[in-house]
JSON list of N, CA and C in Angstrom, two decimals:
[
{"chain": "A", "resi": 1210, "resn": "MET", "atom": "N", "xyz": [-6.87, 11.85, -14.00]},
{"chain": "A", "resi": 1210, "resn": "MET", "atom": "CA", "xyz": [-7.33, 12.67, -12.99]},
{"chain": "A", "resi": 1210, "resn": "MET", "atom": "C", "xyz": [-6.29, 13.82, -12.79]},
{"chain": "A", "resi": 1211, "resn": "THR", "atom": "N", "xyz": [-6.36, 14.91, -12.18]},
{"chain": "A", "resi": 1211, "resn": "THR", "atom": "CA", "xyz": [-5.27, 15.12, -11.52]},
{"chain": "A", "resi": 1211, "resn": "THR", "atom": "C", "xyz": [-5.58, 15.26, -10.47]},
{"chain": "A", "resi": 1212, "resn": "VAL", "atom": "N", "xyz": [-4.74, 15.37, -9.19]},
{"chain": "A", "resi": 1212, "resn": "VAL", "atom": "CA", "xyz": [-4.94, 15.96, -8.03]},
{"chain": "A", "resi": 1212, "resn": "VAL", "atom": "C", "xyz": [-5.62, 17.31, -7.77]},
{"chain": "A", "resi": 1213, "resn": "GLU", "atom": "N", "xyz": [-6.13, 18.35, -8.11]},
{"chain": "A", "resi": 1213, "resn": "GLU", "atom": "CA", "xyz": [-6.66, 19.50, -8.01]},
{"chain": "A", "resi": 1213, "resn": "GLU", "atom": "C", "xyz": [-8.00, 19.01, -8.42]},
{"chain": "A", "resi": 1214, "resn": "GLU", "atom": "N", "xyz": [-8.45, 18.70, -9.52]},
{"chain": "A", "resi": 1214, "resn": "GLU", "atom": "CA", "xyz": [-9.66, 17.79, -9.32]},
{"chain": "A", "resi": 1214, "resn": "GLU", "atom": "C", "xyz": [-9.98, 17.25, -9.10]},
{"chain": "A", "resi": 1215, "resn": "ALA", "atom": "N", "xyz": [-9.03, 16.27, -8.83]},
{"chain": "A", "resi": 1215, "resn": "ALA", "atom": "CA", "xyz": [-9.16, 14.79, -7.70]},
{"chain": "A", "resi": 1215, "resn": "ALA", "atom": "C", "xyz": [-10.17, 15.58, -6.02]},
{"chain": "A", "resi": 1216, "resn": "GLN", "atom": "N", "xyz": [-9.51, 17.28, -5.81]},
{"chain": "A", "resi": 1216, "resn": "GLN", "atom": "CA", "xyz": [-9.45, 17.50, -4.95]},
{"chain": "A", "resi": 1216, "resn": "GLN", "atom": "C", "xyz": [-11.00, 18.35, -4.59]},
{"chain": "A", "resi": 1217, "resn": "GLU", "atom": "N", "xyz": [-11.33, 19.10, -5.85]},
{"chain": "A", "resi": 1217, "resn": "GLU", "atom": "CA", "xyz": [-12.28, 19.62, -6.58]},
{"chain": "A", "resi": 1217, "resn": "GLU", "atom": "C", "xyz": [-13.52, 18.85, -5.82]},
{"chain": "A", "resi": 1218, "resn": "LEU", "atom": "N", "xyz": [-13.47, 17.07, -6.79]},
{"chain": "A", "resi": 1218, "resn": "LEU", "atom": "CA", "xyz": [-14.33, 16.24, -6.88]},
{"chain": "A", "resi": 1218, "resn": "LEU", "atom": "C", "xyz": [-14.99, 16.38, -5.04]},
{"chain": "A", "resi": 1219, "resn": "VAL", "atom": "N", "xyz": [-14.02, 15.92, -4.65]},
{"chain": "A", "resi": 1219, "resn": "VAL", "atom": "CA", "xyz": [-13.57, 15.02, -2.98]},
{"chain": "A", "resi": 1219, "resn": "VAL", "atom": "C", "xyz": [-14.90, 16.81, -2.37]},
{"chain": "A", "resi": 1220, "resn": "ASP", "atom": "N", "xyz": [-14.19, 17.88, -2.88]},
{"chain": "A", "resi": 1220, "resn": "ASP", "atom": "CA", "xyz": [-14.95, 19.50, -1.62]},
{"chain": "A", "resi": 1220, "resn": "ASP", "atom": "C", "xyz": [-16.26, 19.26, -3.06]},
{"chain": "A", "resi": 1221, "resn": "LYS", "atom": "N", "xyz": [-16.84, 19.43, -3.19]},
{"chain": "A", "resi": 1221, "resn": "LYS", "atom": "CA", "xyz": [-18.40, 19.47, -3.47]},
{"chain": "A", "resi": 1221, "resn": "LYS", "atom": "C", "xyz": [-18.78, 17.72, -2.84]},
{"chain": "A", "resi": 1222, "resn": "TRP", "atom": "N", "xyz": [-18.23, 16.69, -3.14]},
{"chain": "A", "resi": 1222, "resn": "TRP", "atom": "CA", "xyz": [-18.89, 15.76, -2.01]},
{"chain": "A", "resi": 1222, "resn": "TRP", "atom": "C", "xyz": [-19.26, 16.14, -1.06]},
{"chain": "A", "resi": 1223, "resn": "ILE", "atom": "N", "xyz": [-17.94, 16.94, -0.39]},
{"chain": "A", "resi": 1223, "resn": "ILE", "atom": "CA", "xyz": [-18.10, 17.05, 0.94]},
{"chain": "A", "resi": 1223, "resn": "ILE", "atom": "C", "xyz": [-19.37, 18.11, 1.22]},
{"chain": "A", "resi": 1224, "resn": "LYS", "atom": "N", "xyz": [-19.37, 19.16, 0.69]},
{"chain": "A", "resi": 1224, "resn": "LYS", "atom": "CA", "xyz": [-20.02, 20.36, 0.26]},
{"chain": "A", "resi": 1224, "resn": "LYS", "atom": "C", "xyz": [-22.26, 19.45, 0.26]},
{"chain": "A", "resi": 1225, "resn": "ASP", "atom": "N", "xyz": [-22.23, 19.03, -0.39]},
{"chain": "A", "resi": 1225, "resn": "ASP", "atom": "CA", "xyz": [-23.17, 18.34, -1.38]},
{"chain": "A", "resi": 1225, "resn": "ASP", "atom": "C", "xyz": [-23.90, 17.34, -0.57]},
{"chain": "A", "resi": 1226, "resn": "THR", "atom": "N", "xyz": [-23.16, 16.27, 0.66]},
{"chain": "A", "resi": 1226, "resn": "THR", "atom": "CA", "xyz": [-23.87, 15.80, 1.57]},
{"chain": "A", "resi": 1226, "resn": "THR", "atom": "C", "xyz": [-23.84, 16.05, 2.57]},
{"chain": "A", "resi": 1227, "resn": "GLY", "atom": "N", "xyz": [-22.39, 17.38, 3.11]},
{"chain": "A", "resi": 1227, "resn": "GLY", "atom": "CA", "xyz": [-23.44, 18.84, 4.09]},
{"chain": "A", "resi": 1227, "resn": "GLY", "atom": "C", "xyz": [-22.07, 17.68, 5.66]},
{"chain": "A", "resi": 1228, "resn": "ILE", "atom": "N", "xyz": [-22.08, 17.14, 4.88]},
{"chain": "A", "resi": 1228, "resn": "ILE", "atom": "CA", "xyz": [-20.63, 16.96, 6.42]},
{"chain": "A", "resi": 1228, "resn": "ILE", "atom": "C", "xyz": [-19.17, 18.00, 6.05]},
{"chain": "A", "resi": 1229, "resn": "ARG", "atom": "N", "xyz": [-19.02, 18.68, 7.30]},
{"chain": "A", "resi": 1229, "resn": "ARG", "atom": "CA", "xyz": [-18.05, 19.43, 7.48]},
{"chain": "A", "resi": 1229, "resn": "ARG", "atom": "C", "xyz": [-16.16, 18.52, 7.33]},
{"chain": "A", "resi": 1230, "resn": "TYR", "atom": "N", "xyz": [-15.30, 19.39, 6.87]},
{"chain": "A", "resi": 1230, "resn": "TYR", "atom": "CA", "xyz": [-14.05, 19.21, 7.42]},
{"chain": "A", "resi": 1230, "resn": "TYR", "atom": "C", "xyz": [-14.12, 19.22, 8.67]},
{"chain": "A", "resi": 1231, "resn": "PHE", "atom": "N", "xyz": [-12.82, 18.68, 9.13]},
{"chain": "A", "resi": 1231, "resn": "PHE", "atom": "CA", "xyz": [-12.88, 17.79, 9.91]},
{"chain": "A", "resi": 1231, "resn": "PHE", "atom": "C", "xyz": [-11.40, 19.53, 10.32]},
{"chain": "A", "resi": 1232, "resn": "ASP", "atom": "N", "xyz": [-11.22, 20.08, 12.12]},
{"chain": "A", "resi": 1232, "resn": "ASP", "atom": "CA", "xyz": [-10.64, 21.20, 12.09]},
{"chain": "A", "resi": 1232, "resn": "ASP", "atom": "C", "xyz": [-9.35, 20.54, 11.88]},
{"chain": "A", "resi": 1233, "resn": "GLU", "atom": "N", "xyz": [-7.82, 21.94, 12.26]},
{"chain": "A", "resi": 1233, "resn": "GLU", "atom": "CA", "xyz": [-6.20, 21.47, 12.10]},
{"chain": "A", "resi": 1233, "resn": "GLU", "atom": "C", "xyz": [-6.22, 21.01, 13.22]},
{"chain": "A", "resi": 1234, "resn": "LEU", "atom": "N", "xyz": [-6.33, 20.61, 14.46]},
{"chain": "A", "resi": 1234, "resn": "LEU", "atom": "CA", "xyz": [-6.07, 20.16, 15.34]},
{"chain": "A", "resi": 1234, "resn": "LEU", "atom": "C", "xyz": [-6.52, 19.14, 15.28]},
{"chain": "A", "resi": 1235, "resn": "THR", "atom": "N", "xyz": [-7.87, 18.38, 15.28]},
{"chain": "A", "resi": 1235, "resn": "THR", "atom": "CA", "xyz": [-8.04, 16.76, 14.48]},
{"chain": "A", "resi": 1235, "resn": "THR", "atom": "C", "xyz": [-7.49, 16.39, 14.10]},
{"chain": "A", "resi": 1236, "resn": "ASN", "atom": "N", "xyz": [-7.43, 17.33, 12.74]},
{"chain": "A", "resi": 1236, "resn": "ASN", "atom": "CA", "xyz": [-6.27, 16.39, 11.13]},
{"chain": "A", "resi": 1236, "resn": "ASN", "atom": "C", "xyz": [-4.76, 16.34, 11.58]},
{"chain": "A", "resi": 1237, "resn": "THR", "atom": "N", "xyz": [-4.47, 17.34, 12.62]},
{"chain": "A", "resi": 1237, "resn": "THR", "atom": "CA", "xyz": [-3.33, 16.95, 13.27]},
{"chain": "A", "resi": 1237, "resn": "THR", "atom": "C", "xyz": [-2.82, 15.86, 13.78]},
{"chain": "A", "resi": 1238, "resn": "ALA", "atom": "N", "xyz": [-3.84, 15.60, 15.13]},
{"chain": "A", "resi": 1238, "resn": "ALA", "atom": "CA", "xyz": [-3.53, 14.83, 15.81]},
{"chain": "A", "resi": 1238, "resn": "ALA", "atom": "C", "xyz": [-3.81, 13.25, 14.98]},
{"chain": "A", "resi": 1239, "resn": "ILE", "atom": "N", "xyz": [-4.93, 13.41, 13.90]},
{"chain": "A", "resi": 1239, "resn": "ILE", "atom": "CA", "xyz": [-5.12, 11.83, 12.98]},
{"chain": "A", "resi": 1239, "resn": "ILE", "atom": "C", "xyz": [-3.36, 11.29, 12.19]},
{"chain": "A", "resi": 1240, "resn": "LEU", "atom": "N", "xyz": [-3.09, 12.99, 11.78]},
{"chain": "A", "resi": 1240, "resn": "LEU", "atom": "CA", "xyz": [-1.76, 12.12, 10.72]},
{"chain": "A", "resi": 1240, "resn": "LEU", "atom": "C", "xyz": [-0.56, 11.88, 12.39]},
{"chain": "A", "resi": 1241, "resn": "MET", "atom": "N", "xyz": [-1.23, 12.72, 12.55]},
{"chain": "A", "resi": 1241, "resn": "MET", "atom": "CA", "xyz": [0.79, 12.24, 14.11]},
{"chain": "A", "resi": 1241, "resn": "MET", "atom": "C", "xyz": [0.14, 10.71, 14.92]},
{"chain": "A", "resi": 1242, "resn": "GLU", "atom": "N", "xyz": [-0.70, 9.94, 14.65]},
{"chain": "A", "resi": 1242, "resn": "GLU", "atom": "CA", "xyz": [-1.14, 9.02, 14.65]},
{"chain": "A", "resi": 1242, "resn": "GLU", "atom": "C", "xyz": [-0.53, 8.05, 14.43]},
{"chain": "A", "resi": 1243, "resn": "GLU", "atom": "N", "xyz": [-1.25, 8.05, 12.69]},
{"chain": "A", "resi": 1243, "resn": "GLU", "atom": "CA", "xyz": [-1.01, 7.41, 11.67]},
{"chain": "A", "resi": 1243, "resn": "GLU", "atom": "C", "xyz": [0.87, 7.32, 11.40]},
{"chain": "A", "resi": 1244, "resn": "VAL", "atom": "N", "xyz": [1.18, 8.46, 11.79]},
{"chain": "A", "resi": 1244, "resn": "VAL", "atom": "CA", "xyz": [2.94, 8.32, 11.07]},
{"chain": "A", "resi": 1244, "resn": "VAL", "atom": "C", "xyz": [3.45, 7.59, 12.35]},
{"chain": "A", "resi": 1245, "resn": "GLY", "atom": "N", "xyz": [3.27, 7.64, 13.42]},
{"chain": "A", "resi": 1245, "resn": "GLY", "atom": "CA", "xyz": [3.92, 6.68, 15.05]},
{"chain": "A", "resi": 1245, "resn": "GLY", "atom": "C", "xyz": [3.11, 5.09, 14.61]},
{"chain": "A", "resi": 1246, "resn": "GLU", "atom": "N", "xyz": [2.57, 5.04, 13.89]},
{"chain": "A", "resi": 1246, "resn": "GLU", "atom": "CA", "xyz": [2.27, 3.96, 12.83]},
{"chain": "A", "resi": 1246, "resn": "GLU", "atom": "C", "xyz": [2.95, 3.05, 11.65]},
{"chain": "A", "resi": 1247, "resn": "VAL", "atom": "N", "xyz": [3.37, 4.43, 11.11]},
{"chain": "A", "resi": 1247, "resn": "VAL", "atom": "CA", "xyz": [4.51, 3.64, 10.53]},
{"chain": "A", "resi": 1247, "resn": "VAL", "atom": "C", "xyz": [5.77, 3.54, 10.33]},
{"chain": "A", "resi": 1248, "resn": "ALA", "atom": "N", "xyz": [6.09, 4.97, 11.23]},
{"chain": "A", "resi": 1248, "resn": "ALA", "atom": "CA", "xyz": [7.37, 4.59, 12.50]},
{"chain": "A", "resi": 1248, "resn": "ALA", "atom": "C", "xyz": [7.87, 3.02, 13.20]},
{"chain": "A", "resi": 1249, "resn": "ARG", "atom": "N", "xyz": [6.57, 2.64, 14.16]},
{"chain": "A", "resi": 1249, "resn": "ARG", "atom": "CA", "xyz": [6.84, 1.79, 14.41]},
{"chain": "A", "resi": 1249, "resn": "ARG", "atom": "C", "xyz": [6.86, 0.40, 13.57]},
{"chain": "A", "resi": 1250, "resn": "ILE", "atom": "N", "xyz": [6.35, 0.23, 12.25]},
{"chain": "A", "resi": 1250, "resn": "ILE", "atom": "CA", "xyz": [6.52, -1.00, 11.79]},
{"chain": "A", "resi": 1250, "resn": "ILE", "atom": "C", "xyz": [8.01, -0.72, 10.75]},
{"chain": "A", "resi": 1251, "resn": "MET", "atom": "N", "xyz": [8.52, 0.45, 10.93]},
{"chain": "A", "resi": 1251, "resn": "MET", "atom": "CA", "xyz": [9.79, 0.38, 9.67]},
{"chain": "A", "resi": 1251, "resn": "MET", "atom": "C", "xyz": [11.23, 0.86, 11.52]},
{"chain": "A", "resi": 1252, "resn": "ALA", "atom": "N", "xyz": [10.84, 0.66, 12.26]},
{"chain": "A", "resi": 1252, "resn": "ALA", "atom": "CA", "xyz": [11.54, 0.26, 13.50]},
{"chain": "A", "resi": 1252, "resn": "ALA", "atom": "C", "xyz": [11.68, -1.59, 13.49]},
{"chain": "A", "resi": 1253, "resn": "ARG", "atom": "N", "xyz": [10.35, -2.19, 13.49]},
{"chain": "A", "resi": 1253, "resn": "ARG", "atom": "CA", "xyz": [10.51, -3.11, 13.34]},
{"chain": "A", "resi": 1253, "resn": "ARG", "atom": "C", "xyz": [11.21, -3.84, 12.67]},
{"chain": "A", "resi": 1254, "resn": "LYS", "atom": "N", "xyz": [10.99, -3.25, 12.02]},
{"chain": "A", "resi": 1254, "resn": "LYS", "atom": "CA", "xyz": [11.71, -3.99, 10.14]},
{"chain": "A", "resi": 1254, "resn": "LYS", "atom": "C", "xyz": [13.10, -3.69, 10.00]},
{"chain": "A", "resi": 1255, "resn": "TYR", "atom": "N", "xyz": [13.76, -2.45, 9.77]},
{"chain": "A", "resi": 1255, "resn": "TYR", "atom": "CA", "xyz": [14.63, -2.06, 9.66]},
{"chain": "A", "resi": 1255, "resn": "TYR", "atom": "C", "xyz": [15.36, -1.40, 10.88]},
{"chain": "A", "resi": 1256, "resn": "GLY", "atom": "N", "xyz": [15.17, -1.12, 12.20]},
{"chain": "A", "resi": 1256, "resn": "GLY", "atom": "CA", "xyz": [16.18, -0.54, 13.58]},
{"chain": "A", "resi": 1256, "resn": "GLY", "atom": "C", "xyz": [16.38, -1.92, 13.79]},
{"chain": "A", "resi": 1257, "resn": "GLU", "atom": "N", "xyz": [17.81, -1.50, 14.96]},
{"chain": "A", "resi": 1257, "resn": "GLU", "atom": "CA", "xyz": [18.49, -2.70, 15.28]},
{"chain": "A", "resi": 1257, "resn": "GLU", "atom": "C", "xyz": [17.50, -2.97, 16.40]},
{"chain": "A", "resi": 1258, "resn": "GLN", "atom": "N", "xyz": [17.71, -4.39, 16.60]},
{"chain": "A", "resi": 1258, "resn": "GLN", "atom": "CA", "xyz": [16.85, -5.35, 17.24]},
{"chain": "A", "resi": 1258, "resn": "GLN", "atom": "C", "xyz": [17.45, -5.94, 18.50]}
]
């Protein structure tokens, strides 16, 4: 399965179930939170202690 096929599958599922996409601000906030968690783990493992 290609990325494009997976995107089409997800898009079809979202449209079929009636769930909507999150808006851009929500997506950005969620992404920033996840990046912060990864950064914290990397700093603990590889950063100066």
